[in-house]
mmCIF file of C-alpha atoms in Angstrom:
data_model
loop_
_atom_site.group_PDB
_atom_site.id
_atom_site.type_symbol
_atom_site.label_atom_id
_atom_site.label_comp_id
_atom_site.label_asym_id
_atom_site.label_seq_id
_atom_site.Cartn_x
_atom_site.Cartn_y
_atom_site.Cartn_z
ATOM 1 C CA MET A 4 -8.150 -42.963 15.533
ATOM 2 C CA ARG A 5 -6.725 -39.702 14.208
ATOM 3 C CA ILE A 6 -3.009 -40.518 13.875
ATOM 4 C CA LEU A 7 -0.213 -38.139 13.156
ATOM 5 C CA VAL A 8 2.801 -40.156 11.569
ATOM 6 C CA VAL A 9 6.253 -38.712 11.435
ATOM 7 C CA ASN A 10 9.691 -40.339 10.893
ATOM 8 C CA ASP A 11 13.334 -39.588 10.631
ATOM 9 C CA ASP A 12 14.107 -41.507 7.152
ATOM 10 C CA GLY A 13 11.804 -39.097 5.142
ATOM 11 C CA PRO A 14 9.670 -40.059 2.213
ATOM 12 C CA ILE A 15 9.856 -43.120 0.090
ATOM 13 C CA SER A 16 13.313 -44.046 -0.890
ATOM 14 C CA LYS A 17 15.756 -46.820 -0.501
ATOM 15 C CA SER A 18 16.673 -45.648 3.018
ATOM 16 C CA SER A 19 12.963 -45.076 3.800
ATOM 17 C CA PRO A 20 11.280 -48.419 2.507
ATOM 18 C CA TYR A 21 8.736 -49.107 5.170
ATOM 19 C CA ILE A 22 6.708 -45.714 5.365
ATOM 20 C CA TYR A 23 4.116 -46.253 2.533
ATOM 21 C CA PRO A 24 3.256 -49.775 3.366
ATOM 22 C CA PHE A 25 2.611 -48.821 6.887
ATOM 23 C CA ILE A 26 0.409 -45.788 6.033
ATOM 24 C CA ARG A 27 -1.667 -47.890 3.783
ATOM 25 C CA GLU A 28 -2.118 -50.598 6.509
ATOM 26 C CA LEU A 29 -3.157 -47.871 9.077
ATOM 27 C CA GLN A 30 -5.696 -46.678 6.455
ATOM 28 C CA ASP A 31 -6.947 -50.097 5.736
ATOM 29 C CA ALA A 32 -7.583 -50.523 9.380
ATOM 30 C CA GLY A 33 -9.846 -47.738 9.396
ATOM 31 C CA HIS A 34 -7.540 -44.963 10.896
ATOM 32 C CA GLU A 35 -7.182 -41.436 9.899
ATOM 33 C CA THR A 36 -3.860 -40.501 9.018
ATOM 34 C CA SER A 37 -2.016 -37.225 8.689
ATOM 35 C CA VAL A 38 1.657 -37.614 7.566
ATOM 36 C CA VAL A 39 4.381 -35.089 8.230
ATOM 37 C CA LEU A 40 8.061 -36.205 7.318
ATOM 38 C CA PRO A 41 11.444 -34.613 6.876
ATOM 39 C CA ASN A 42 12.091 -33.989 3.238
ATOM 40 C CA PHE A 43 15.310 -36.073 3.459
ATOM 41 C CA PRO A 44 16.858 -38.513 6.070
ATOM 42 C CA ARG A 45 17.375 -37.116 9.375
ATOM 43 C CA SER A 46 18.739 -40.162 11.398
ATOM 44 C CA TRP A 47 20.738 -39.721 14.456
ATOM 45 C CA ILE A 48 19.441 -36.309 15.220
ATOM 46 C CA GLY A 49 17.309 -37.003 18.345
ATOM 47 C CA LYS A 50 14.780 -34.469 19.477
ATOM 48 C CA ALA A 51 16.673 -31.533 17.817
ATOM 49 C CA HIS A 52 15.138 -28.341 16.425
ATOM 50 C CA ILE A 53 17.207 -26.292 13.952
ATOM 51 C CA VAL A 54 16.432 -22.738 15.478
ATOM 52 C CA GLU A 55 18.119 -20.683 12.881
ATOM 53 C CA SER A 56 16.027 -22.425 10.103
ATOM 54 C CA VAL A 57 12.782 -20.971 8.339
ATOM 55 C CA LEU A 58 11.067 -24.339 7.780
ATOM 56 C CA GLU A 59 9.617 -24.911 4.301
ATOM 57 C CA CYS A 60 6.514 -27.435 3.910
ATOM 58 C CA SER A 61 5.891 -29.168 0.457
ATOM 59 C CA TYR A 62 2.945 -30.998 -0.439
ATOM 60 C CA TYR A 63 2.944 -34.130 -2.464
ATOM 61 C CA THR A 64 1.158 -37.438 -3.196
ATOM 62 C CA PRO A 65 3.235 -40.543 -2.948
ATOM 63 C CA ALA A 66 1.084 -42.488 -5.463
ATOM 64 C CA PRO A 67 -1.803 -41.573 -7.871
ATOM 65 C CA GLY A 68 -4.883 -41.104 -5.844
ATOM 66 C CA SER A 69 -3.368 -41.320 -2.549
ATOM 67 C CA GLN A 70 -3.493 -38.949 0.533
ATOM 68 C CA GLU A 71 -1.369 -35.859 0.327
ATOM 69 C CA TRP A 72 1.817 -35.924 2.497
ATOM 70 C CA VAL A 73 3.750 -32.914 3.958
ATOM 71 C CA LEU A 74 7.467 -32.742 3.530
ATOM 72 C CA VAL A 75 9.332 -30.422 5.946
ATOM 73 C CA SER A 76 12.784 -29.114 5.726
ATOM 74 C CA GLY A 77 13.370 -29.871 9.410
ATOM 75 C CA THR A 78 13.674 -32.522 11.845
ATOM 76 C CA PRO A 79 11.408 -35.278 13.303
ATOM 77 C CA ALA A 80 10.675 -33.230 16.130
ATOM 78 C CA SER A 81 9.776 -30.162 13.999
ATOM 79 C CA CYS A 82 7.434 -32.339 12.080
ATOM 80 C CA THR A 83 5.536 -33.407 15.227
ATOM 81 C CA GLN A 84 5.335 -29.682 16.318
ATOM 82 C CA LEU A 85 3.946 -28.687 12.825
ATOM 83 C CA GLY A 86 1.616 -31.574 12.666
ATOM 84 C CA LEU A 87 0.272 -30.862 16.191
ATOM 85 C CA HIS A 88 -0.147 -27.286 15.998
ATOM 86 C CA HIS A 89 -0.007 -25.700 12.600
ATOM 87 C CA LEU A 90 -0.770 -28.016 9.490
ATOM 88 C CA PHE A 91 -4.246 -29.621 10.436
ATOM 89 C CA GLN A 92 -6.107 -27.047 12.360
ATOM 90 C CA ASP A 93 -9.232 -27.623 10.387
ATOM 91 C CA LEU A 94 -9.335 -31.415 11.243
ATOM 92 C CA PRO A 95 -10.296 -32.935 14.561
ATOM 93 C CA PRO A 96 -7.496 -33.238 17.159
ATOM 94 C CA ILE A 97 -4.767 -35.966 17.012
ATOM 95 C CA ASP A 98 -5.280 -38.919 19.181
ATOM 96 C CA LEU A 99 -1.859 -40.667 18.900
ATOM 97 C CA VAL A 100 1.398 -39.697 17.391
ATOM 98 C CA VAL A 101 3.434 -42.575 15.771
ATOM 99 C CA SER A 102 7.053 -41.968 14.739
ATOM 100 C CA GLY A 103 8.284 -44.508 12.195
ATOM 101 C CA PRO A 104 8.647 -47.118 11.018
ATOM 102 C CA ASN A 105 12.498 -46.526 11.284
ATOM 103 C CA TRP A 106 14.650 -48.428 8.781
ATOM 104 C CA GLY A 107 16.671 -50.470 11.283
ATOM 105 C CA ARG A 108 16.293 -51.106 14.878
ATOM 106 C CA ASN A 109 16.381 -48.531 17.551
ATOM 107 C CA ALA A 110 17.222 -50.736 20.610
ATOM 108 C CA THR A 111 19.689 -49.977 23.535
ATOM 109 C CA THR A 112 20.040 -46.461 25.113
ATOM 110 C CA ILE A 113 22.758 -45.349 22.646
ATOM 111 C CA TYR A 114 19.918 -45.475 19.803
ATOM 112 C CA ASN A 115 17.204 -44.482 22.023
ATOM 113 C CA LEU A 116 18.926 -41.241 23.090
ATOM 114 C CA SER A 117 20.106 -40.482 19.472
ATOM 115 C CA SER A 118 17.190 -41.636 17.218
ATOM 116 C CA GLY A 119 15.281 -39.120 15.192
ATOM 117 C CA THR A 120 12.476 -41.690 15.404
ATOM 118 C CA VAL A 121 12.282 -41.697 19.005
ATOM 119 C CA GLY A 122 12.941 -37.904 19.082
ATOM 120 C CA GLY A 123 9.733 -37.408 17.109
ATOM 121 C CA ALA A 124 7.642 -39.574 19.561
ATOM 122 C CA LEU A 125 9.473 -37.790 22.384
ATOM 123 C CA GLU A 126 8.531 -34.440 21.293
ATOM 124 C CA ALA A 127 4.768 -35.589 21.131
ATOM 125 C CA ALA A 128 5.048 -36.823 24.491
ATOM 126 C CA LEU A 129 6.307 -33.401 25.814
ATOM 127 C CA CYS A 130 3.110 -31.960 24.112
ATOM 128 C CA ARG A 131 1.140 -34.206 26.306
ATOM 129 C CA LYS A 132 0.218 -36.623 23.337
ATOM 130 C CA LYS A 133 0.330 -40.312 23.502
ATOM 131 C CA ALA A 134 3.258 -41.333 21.334
ATOM 132 C CA ILE A 135 4.874 -44.631 19.957
ATOM 133 C CA ALA A 136 8.243 -44.981 18.182
ATOM 134 C CA ILE A 137 8.351 -47.934 16.066
ATOM 135 C CA SER A 138 11.112 -49.597 14.114
ATOM 136 C CA PHE A 139 11.297 -52.263 11.655
ATOM 137 C CA ALA A 140 14.617 -53.794 12.900
ATOM 138 C CA SER A 141 16.427 -54.423 9.779
ATOM 139 C CA LYS A 142 18.333 -52.348 7.075
ATOM 140 C CA ASP A 143 18.645 -55.526 4.806
ATOM 141 C CA ASP A 144 16.225 -55.593 1.649
ATOM 142 C CA GLN A 145 13.033 -57.208 2.661
ATOM 143 C CA PRO A 146 10.567 -59.109 0.550
ATOM 144 C CA PRO A 147 7.229 -57.169 0.208
ATOM 145 C CA GLU A 148 5.297 -59.849 2.214
ATOM 146 C CA VAL A 149 7.670 -59.457 5.094
ATOM 147 C CA ILE A 150 7.193 -55.636 5.147
ATOM 148 C CA ALA A 151 3.339 -56.104 4.687
ATOM 149 C CA ALA A 152 3.311 -58.693 7.786
ATOM 150 C CA ALA A 153 5.355 -56.235 9.823
ATOM 151 C CA ALA A 154 3.026 -53.567 9.177
ATOM 152 C CA ARG A 155 0.037 -55.498 9.984
ATOM 153 C CA ILE A 156 1.299 -56.739 13.318
ATOM 154 C CA ALA A 157 2.656 -53.226 14.004
ATOM 155 C CA VAL A 158 -0.856 -51.656 13.538
ATOM 156 C CA ARG A 159 -2.558 -54.287 15.717
ATOM 157 C CA LEU A 160 0.018 -53.671 18.512
ATOM 158 C CA ILE A 161 -0.441 -49.966 18.235
ATOM 159 C CA GLU A 162 -4.091 -50.291 18.579
ATOM 160 C CA ARG A 163 -3.825 -52.555 21.552
ATOM 161 C CA LEU A 164 -1.269 -50.220 23.311
ATOM 162 C CA TYR A 165 -3.702 -47.286 22.595
ATOM 163 C CA ARG A 166 -6.763 -49.068 24.013
ATOM 164 C CA LYS A 167 -4.825 -50.033 27.265
ATOM 165 C CA TRP A 168 -2.319 -47.517 27.711
ATOM 166 C CA GLY A 169 -0.005 -48.160 30.657
ATOM 167 C CA GLN A 170 -0.338 -46.150 33.751
ATOM 168 C CA GLY A 171 2.418 -43.606 33.826
ATOM 169 C CA VAL A 172 3.688 -44.344 30.196
ATOM 170 C CA GLU A 173 4.466 -41.197 28.269
ATOM 171 C CA LEU A 174 5.703 -43.071 25.127
ATOM 172 C CA TYR A 175 6.485 -46.580 23.855
ATOM 173 C CA ASN A 176 9.395 -47.570 21.803
ATOM 174 C CA ILE A 177 8.632 -50.618 19.628
ATOM 175 C CA ASN A 178 11.306 -52.791 17.752
ATOM 176 C CA VAL A 179 9.811 -55.324 15.267
ATOM 177 C CA PRO A 180 12.127 -58.211 13.843
ATOM 178 C CA MET A 181 11.869 -58.515 10.075
ATOM 179 C CA ILE A 182 11.495 -62.320 9.777
ATOM 180 C CA PRO A 183 8.828 -64.229 7.890
ATOM 181 C CA GLU A 184 6.992 -65.234 10.884
ATOM 182 C CA VAL A 185 6.843 -61.844 12.387
ATOM 183 C CA GLU A 186 2.975 -61.858 13.016
ATOM 184 C CA ALA A 187 3.632 -65.150 15.100
ATOM 185 C CA CYS A 188 6.435 -63.618 17.231
ATOM 186 C CA LYS A 189 6.182 -63.137 20.969
ATOM 187 C CA ILE A 190 5.547 -59.810 22.136
ATOM 188 C CA LEU A 191 7.534 -58.828 25.079
ATOM 189 C CA TYR A 192 7.740 -55.750 27.466
ATOM 190 C CA THR A 193 11.324 -54.885 27.830
ATOM 191 C CA GLN A 194 13.767 -52.391 29.309
ATOM 192 C CA ALA A 195 16.230 -50.471 27.212
ATOM 193 C CA LEU A 196 19.722 -52.046 27.344
ATOM 194 C CA GLN A 197 22.231 -49.611 28.812
ATOM 195 C CA SER A 198 24.975 -49.179 26.243
ATOM 196 C CA SER A 199 28.078 -46.854 25.787
ATOM 197 C CA TRP A 200 30.741 -45.760 23.232
ATOM 198 C CA ILE A 201 33.914 -47.477 24.542
ATOM 199 C CA THR A 202 36.472 -48.002 21.833
ATOM 200 C CA GLY A 203 36.150 -45.327 19.286
ATOM 201 C CA SER A 204 34.942 -41.982 17.929
ATOM 202 C CA LEU A 205 31.808 -41.730 15.895
ATOM 203 C CA TYR A 206 33.778 -39.705 13.216
ATOM 204 C CA LYS A 207 36.831 -40.069 11.045
ATOM 205 C CA GLU A 208 39.086 -37.196 10.182
ATOM 206 C CA LEU A 209 39.480 -36.705 6.362
ATOM 207 C CA GLY A 210 42.168 -33.919 6.239
ATOM 208 C CA THR A 211 42.838 -30.222 6.222
ATOM 209 C CA ASN A 212 43.452 -29.328 2.517
ATOM 210 C CA GLY A 213 40.976 -28.514 -0.139
ATOM 211 C CA HIS A 214 40.803 -31.995 -1.735
ATOM 212 C CA VAL A 215 40.622 -35.206 0.472
ATOM 213 C CA ASN A 216 40.120 -38.672 -1.044
ATOM 214 C CA GLY A 217 38.367 -37.310 -4.100
ATOM 215 C CA ILE A 218 36.053 -35.092 -1.855
ATOM 216 C CA THR A 219 36.324 -31.420 -2.139
ATOM 217 C CA ASN A 220 35.869 -28.713 0.545
ATOM 218 C CA GLU A 221 32.697 -27.471 -1.170
ATOM 219 C CA ASN A 222 31.126 -31.063 -1.096
ATOM 220 C CA LEU A 223 32.156 -31.487 2.560
ATOM 221 C CA ARG A 224 30.577 -28.200 3.683
ATOM 222 C CA GLY A 225 27.218 -29.172 2.191
ATOM 223 C CA ASN A 226 27.144 -32.834 2.580
ATOM 224 C CA THR A 227 27.438 -34.804 5.926
ATOM 225 C CA ASN A 228 27.947 -38.224 4.116
ATOM 226 C CA GLY A 229 31.130 -37.087 2.322
ATOM 227 C CA ASP A 230 29.663 -38.195 -1.045
ATOM 228 C CA SER A 231 29.184 -35.528 -3.632
ATOM 229 C CA LYS A 232 25.985 -37.393 -4.990
ATOM 230 C CA SER A 233 24.277 -38.210 -1.745
ATOM 231 C CA SER A 234 22.757 -34.941 -1.028
ATOM 232 C CA LYS A 235 20.867 -34.893 -4.340
ATOM 233 C CA ASN A 236 19.837 -38.433 -3.929
ATOM 234 C CA SER A 237 18.404 -37.946 -0.535
ATOM 235 C CA GLY A 238 16.590 -34.961 -1.270
ATOM 236 C CA ASP A 239 18.877 -32.344 0.350
ATOM 237 C CA GLN A 240 17.890 -29.077 -1.050
ATOM 238 C CA ARG A 241 21.274 -27.415 0.135
ATOM 239 C CA ASP A 242 22.652 -28.306 -3.374
ATOM 240 C CA ASP A 243 20.413 -25.888 -5.006
ATOM 241 C CA PRO A 244 22.270 -22.573 -5.186
ATOM 242 C CA LYS A 245 19.256 -20.401 -5.380
ATOM 243 C CA ARG A 246 17.779 -22.108 -2.359
ATOM 244 C CA ALA A 247 21.045 -21.929 -0.479
ATOM 245 C CA HIS A 248 20.954 -18.206 -0.699
ATOM 246 C CA GLY A 249 17.410 -17.787 0.102
ATOM 247 C CA GLU A 250 16.119 -16.789 -3.330
ATOM 248 C CA VAL A 251 13.052 -19.096 -3.691
ATOM 249 C CA ALA A 252 9.694 -19.582 -1.806
ATOM 250 C CA ASN A 253 10.079 -16.670 0.647
ATOM 251 C CA GLY A 254 13.374 -18.036 1.621
ATOM 252 C CA HIS A 255 14.467 -14.967 3.454
ATOM 253 C CA VAL A 256 12.320 -14.129 6.314
ATOM 254 C CA ASN A 257 13.231 -11.761 9.074
ATOM 255 C CA GLY A 258 16.829 -11.920 8.174
ATOM 256 C CA CYS A 259 17.091 -15.637 7.962
ATOM 257 C CA THR A 260 17.603 -17.833 4.919
ATOM 258 C CA ASN A 261 16.939 -21.338 4.199
ATOM 259 C CA GLY A 262 20.681 -21.852 3.502
ATOM 260 C CA SER A 263 23.463 -22.417 6.038
ATOM 261 C CA PRO A 264 25.868 -19.586 6.638
ATOM 262 C CA GLU A 265 29.192 -19.758 5.072
ATOM 263 C CA PRO A 266 32.280 -20.013 7.123
ATOM 264 C CA TYR A 267 34.052 -16.835 7.947
ATOM 265 C CA SER A 268 36.993 -16.282 5.533
ATOM 266 C CA GLY A 269 38.304 -13.179 7.266
ATOM 267 C CA SER A 270 37.961 -10.901 10.243
ATOM 268 C CA HIS A 271 35.162 -8.365 10.255
ATOM 269 C CA SER A 272 33.048 -6.366 12.565
ATOM 270 C CA GLU A 273 29.403 -7.302 13.594
ATOM 271 C CA PRO A 274 26.872 -4.883 15.008
ATOM 272 C CA GLY A 275 27.951 -3.988 18.542
ATOM 273 C CA GLY A 276 31.733 -3.963 17.832
ATOM 274 C CA ILE A 277 32.214 -7.883 18.019
ATOM 275 C CA VAL A 278 35.081 -8.803 15.676
ATOM 276 C CA LYS A 279 34.723 -12.242 14.231
ATOM 277 C CA PRO A 280 38.143 -13.956 13.753
ATOM 278 C CA ALA A 281 39.743 -14.976 10.644
ATOM 279 C CA ILE A 282 39.851 -18.600 9.880
ATOM 280 C CA VAL A 283 43.343 -19.785 9.049
ATOM 281 C CA LYS A 284 42.800 -23.610 9.057
ATOM 282 C CA ARG A 285 40.107 -26.085 8.495
ATOM 283 C CA LYS A 286 39.629 -29.707 9.498
ATOM 284 C CA PHE A 287 37.062 -32.101 7.986
ATOM 285 C CA PHE A 288 35.525 -35.084 9.667
ATOM 286 C CA LYS A 289 33.152 -37.532 8.116
ATOM 287 C CA TRP A 290 30.428 -39.517 9.980
ATOM 288 C CA ALA A 291 31.876 -42.945 10.591
ATOM 289 C CA PRO A 292 30.776 -44.606 13.811
ATOM 290 C CA GLN A 293 32.472 -47.864 14.803
ATOM 291 C CA LEU A 294 29.426 -50.054 15.816
ATOM 292 C CA GLY A 295 31.409 -52.815 17.417
ATOM 293 C CA ASP A 296 30.691 -51.776 20.920
ATOM 294 C CA ILE A 297 26.995 -51.866 20.010
ATOM 295 C CA ALA A 298 27.361 -55.315 18.520
ATOM 296 C CA ARG A 299 29.258 -56.515 21.646
ATOM 297 C CA CYS A 300 26.613 -55.139 23.834
ATOM 298 C CA VAL A 301 23.750 -56.654 21.798
ATOM 299 C CA GLU A 302 25.577 -60.189 22.002
ATOM 300 C CA GLU A 303 25.947 -59.965 25.719
ATOM 301 C CA SER A 304 22.359 -58.452 26.357
ATOM 302 C CA PRO A 305 20.503 -60.102 29.265
ATOM 303 C CA PRO A 306 16.929 -61.293 29.000
ATOM 304 C CA GLY A 307 14.481 -58.558 29.323
ATOM 305 C CA THR A 308 16.111 -55.978 27.356
ATOM 306 C CA ASP A 309 14.994 -54.483 23.943
ATOM 307 C CA ALA A 310 18.198 -55.742 22.328
ATOM 308 C CA TRP A 311 17.822 -59.229 23.722
ATOM 309 C CA ALA A 312 14.156 -59.391 22.628
ATOM 310 C CA VAL A 313 14.964 -58.506 18.825
ATOM 311 C CA LYS A 314 18.140 -60.582 18.833
ATOM 312 C CA ASN A 315 15.827 -63.670 19.730
ATOM 313 C CA GLY A 316 13.143 -62.932 17.243
ATOM 314 C CA ALA A 317 10.534 -61.270 19.537
ATOM 315 C CA ILE A 318 8.835 -57.861 19.275
ATOM 316 C CA SER A 319 10.230 -55.470 22.008
ATOM 317 C CA VAL A 320 7.885 -52.811 23.600
ATOM 318 C CA THR A 321 9.767 -50.686 25.954
ATOM 319 C CA PRO A 322 7.490 -48.068 28.051
ATOM 320 C CA LEU A 323 9.228 -44.911 28.500
ATOM 321 C CA LYS A 324 8.881 -41.752 30.327
ATOM 322 C CA ALA A 325 9.866 -38.286 28.525
ATOM 323 C CA ASN A 326 12.728 -37.314 31.056
ATOM 324 C CA PHE A 327 16.172 -38.106 32.196
ATOM 325 C CA LEU A 328 15.800 -39.883 35.611
ATOM 326 C CA HIS A 329 17.142 -38.268 38.461
ATOM 327 C CA VAL A 330 19.776 -40.170 40.363
ATOM 328 C CA GLN A 331 18.513 -41.175 43.872
ATOM 329 C CA GLY A 332 20.570 -40.145 46.971
ATOM 330 C CA LEU A 333 21.953 -36.926 45.982
ATOM 331 C CA THR A 334 19.813 -34.216 47.606
ATOM 332 C CA GLY A 335 20.194 -31.094 49.890
ATOM 333 C CA SER A 336 23.161 -28.518 49.815
ATOM 334 C CA LEU A 337 26.479 -29.236 48.281
ATOM 335 C CA GLU A 338 29.808 -27.945 49.891
ATOM 336 C CA LEU A 339 32.866 -27.125 48.148
#
């Protein structure tokens, strides 16, 4: 098969430990791979496209003598788009898009509707390509032999699903438990467990002044993790002042720059006489989801669901359609 591989965790790093062993296993099984990844982690971004951005593609080899990978300054969905339509036009058409393996599970509807890994596969399905999202369901450090075994069973499962693609299926979402006996696990068709945020916000307010808990406004503007070091460690190119102002690699195209616009600091007129208001106060919020709702949901999950399967040491295969299902019974005219 010709397989396009994308993910939301980016290239090899502590938060992307599964991508390289998985690519090697695909290649060892005889598949041709093209690899297009975000240049830094893009988790929880779903199927988003950042429409104001000019995307930059960088080419690198993850190991001496290995295949060249493409890193994109965009989202998993944009990696899928570029991989299908722009980057490999001199090669045969893509047979299958695989998004992942994600670092951690993507089970329950909360994860499925938020996941960049699922989003990359969803984008492929909307391009009428067969697509599979796959997650290795642990963020704990794993022995190399467990990662290798998970990659082997994942490739075998992908091959099986491609050969006998289910009628009406547009994408599959797979969750693989990271346990030593993973290659002997049961493999179960499942449904996504319905889940909701009930008890808390996904964000924590940090404050309004220029220095909050050791974090400055400047760091906060350019760093969703609230850690002045994390943007560099993750490969976030926004910490490069030249890149932020569009001074490198054709960073200024048709009025667009690779960097994000600075907040308005005062009133001024835009073309057409539109007046932008002055900013008189700022607040800052850090990503800090309270995962207790999901933990309780998983603990109470009924048999047949993706969360139940992974919790009980089985590989979950969830067949999906690329749509929001219409609620039955609401048709015809609506009167006020």
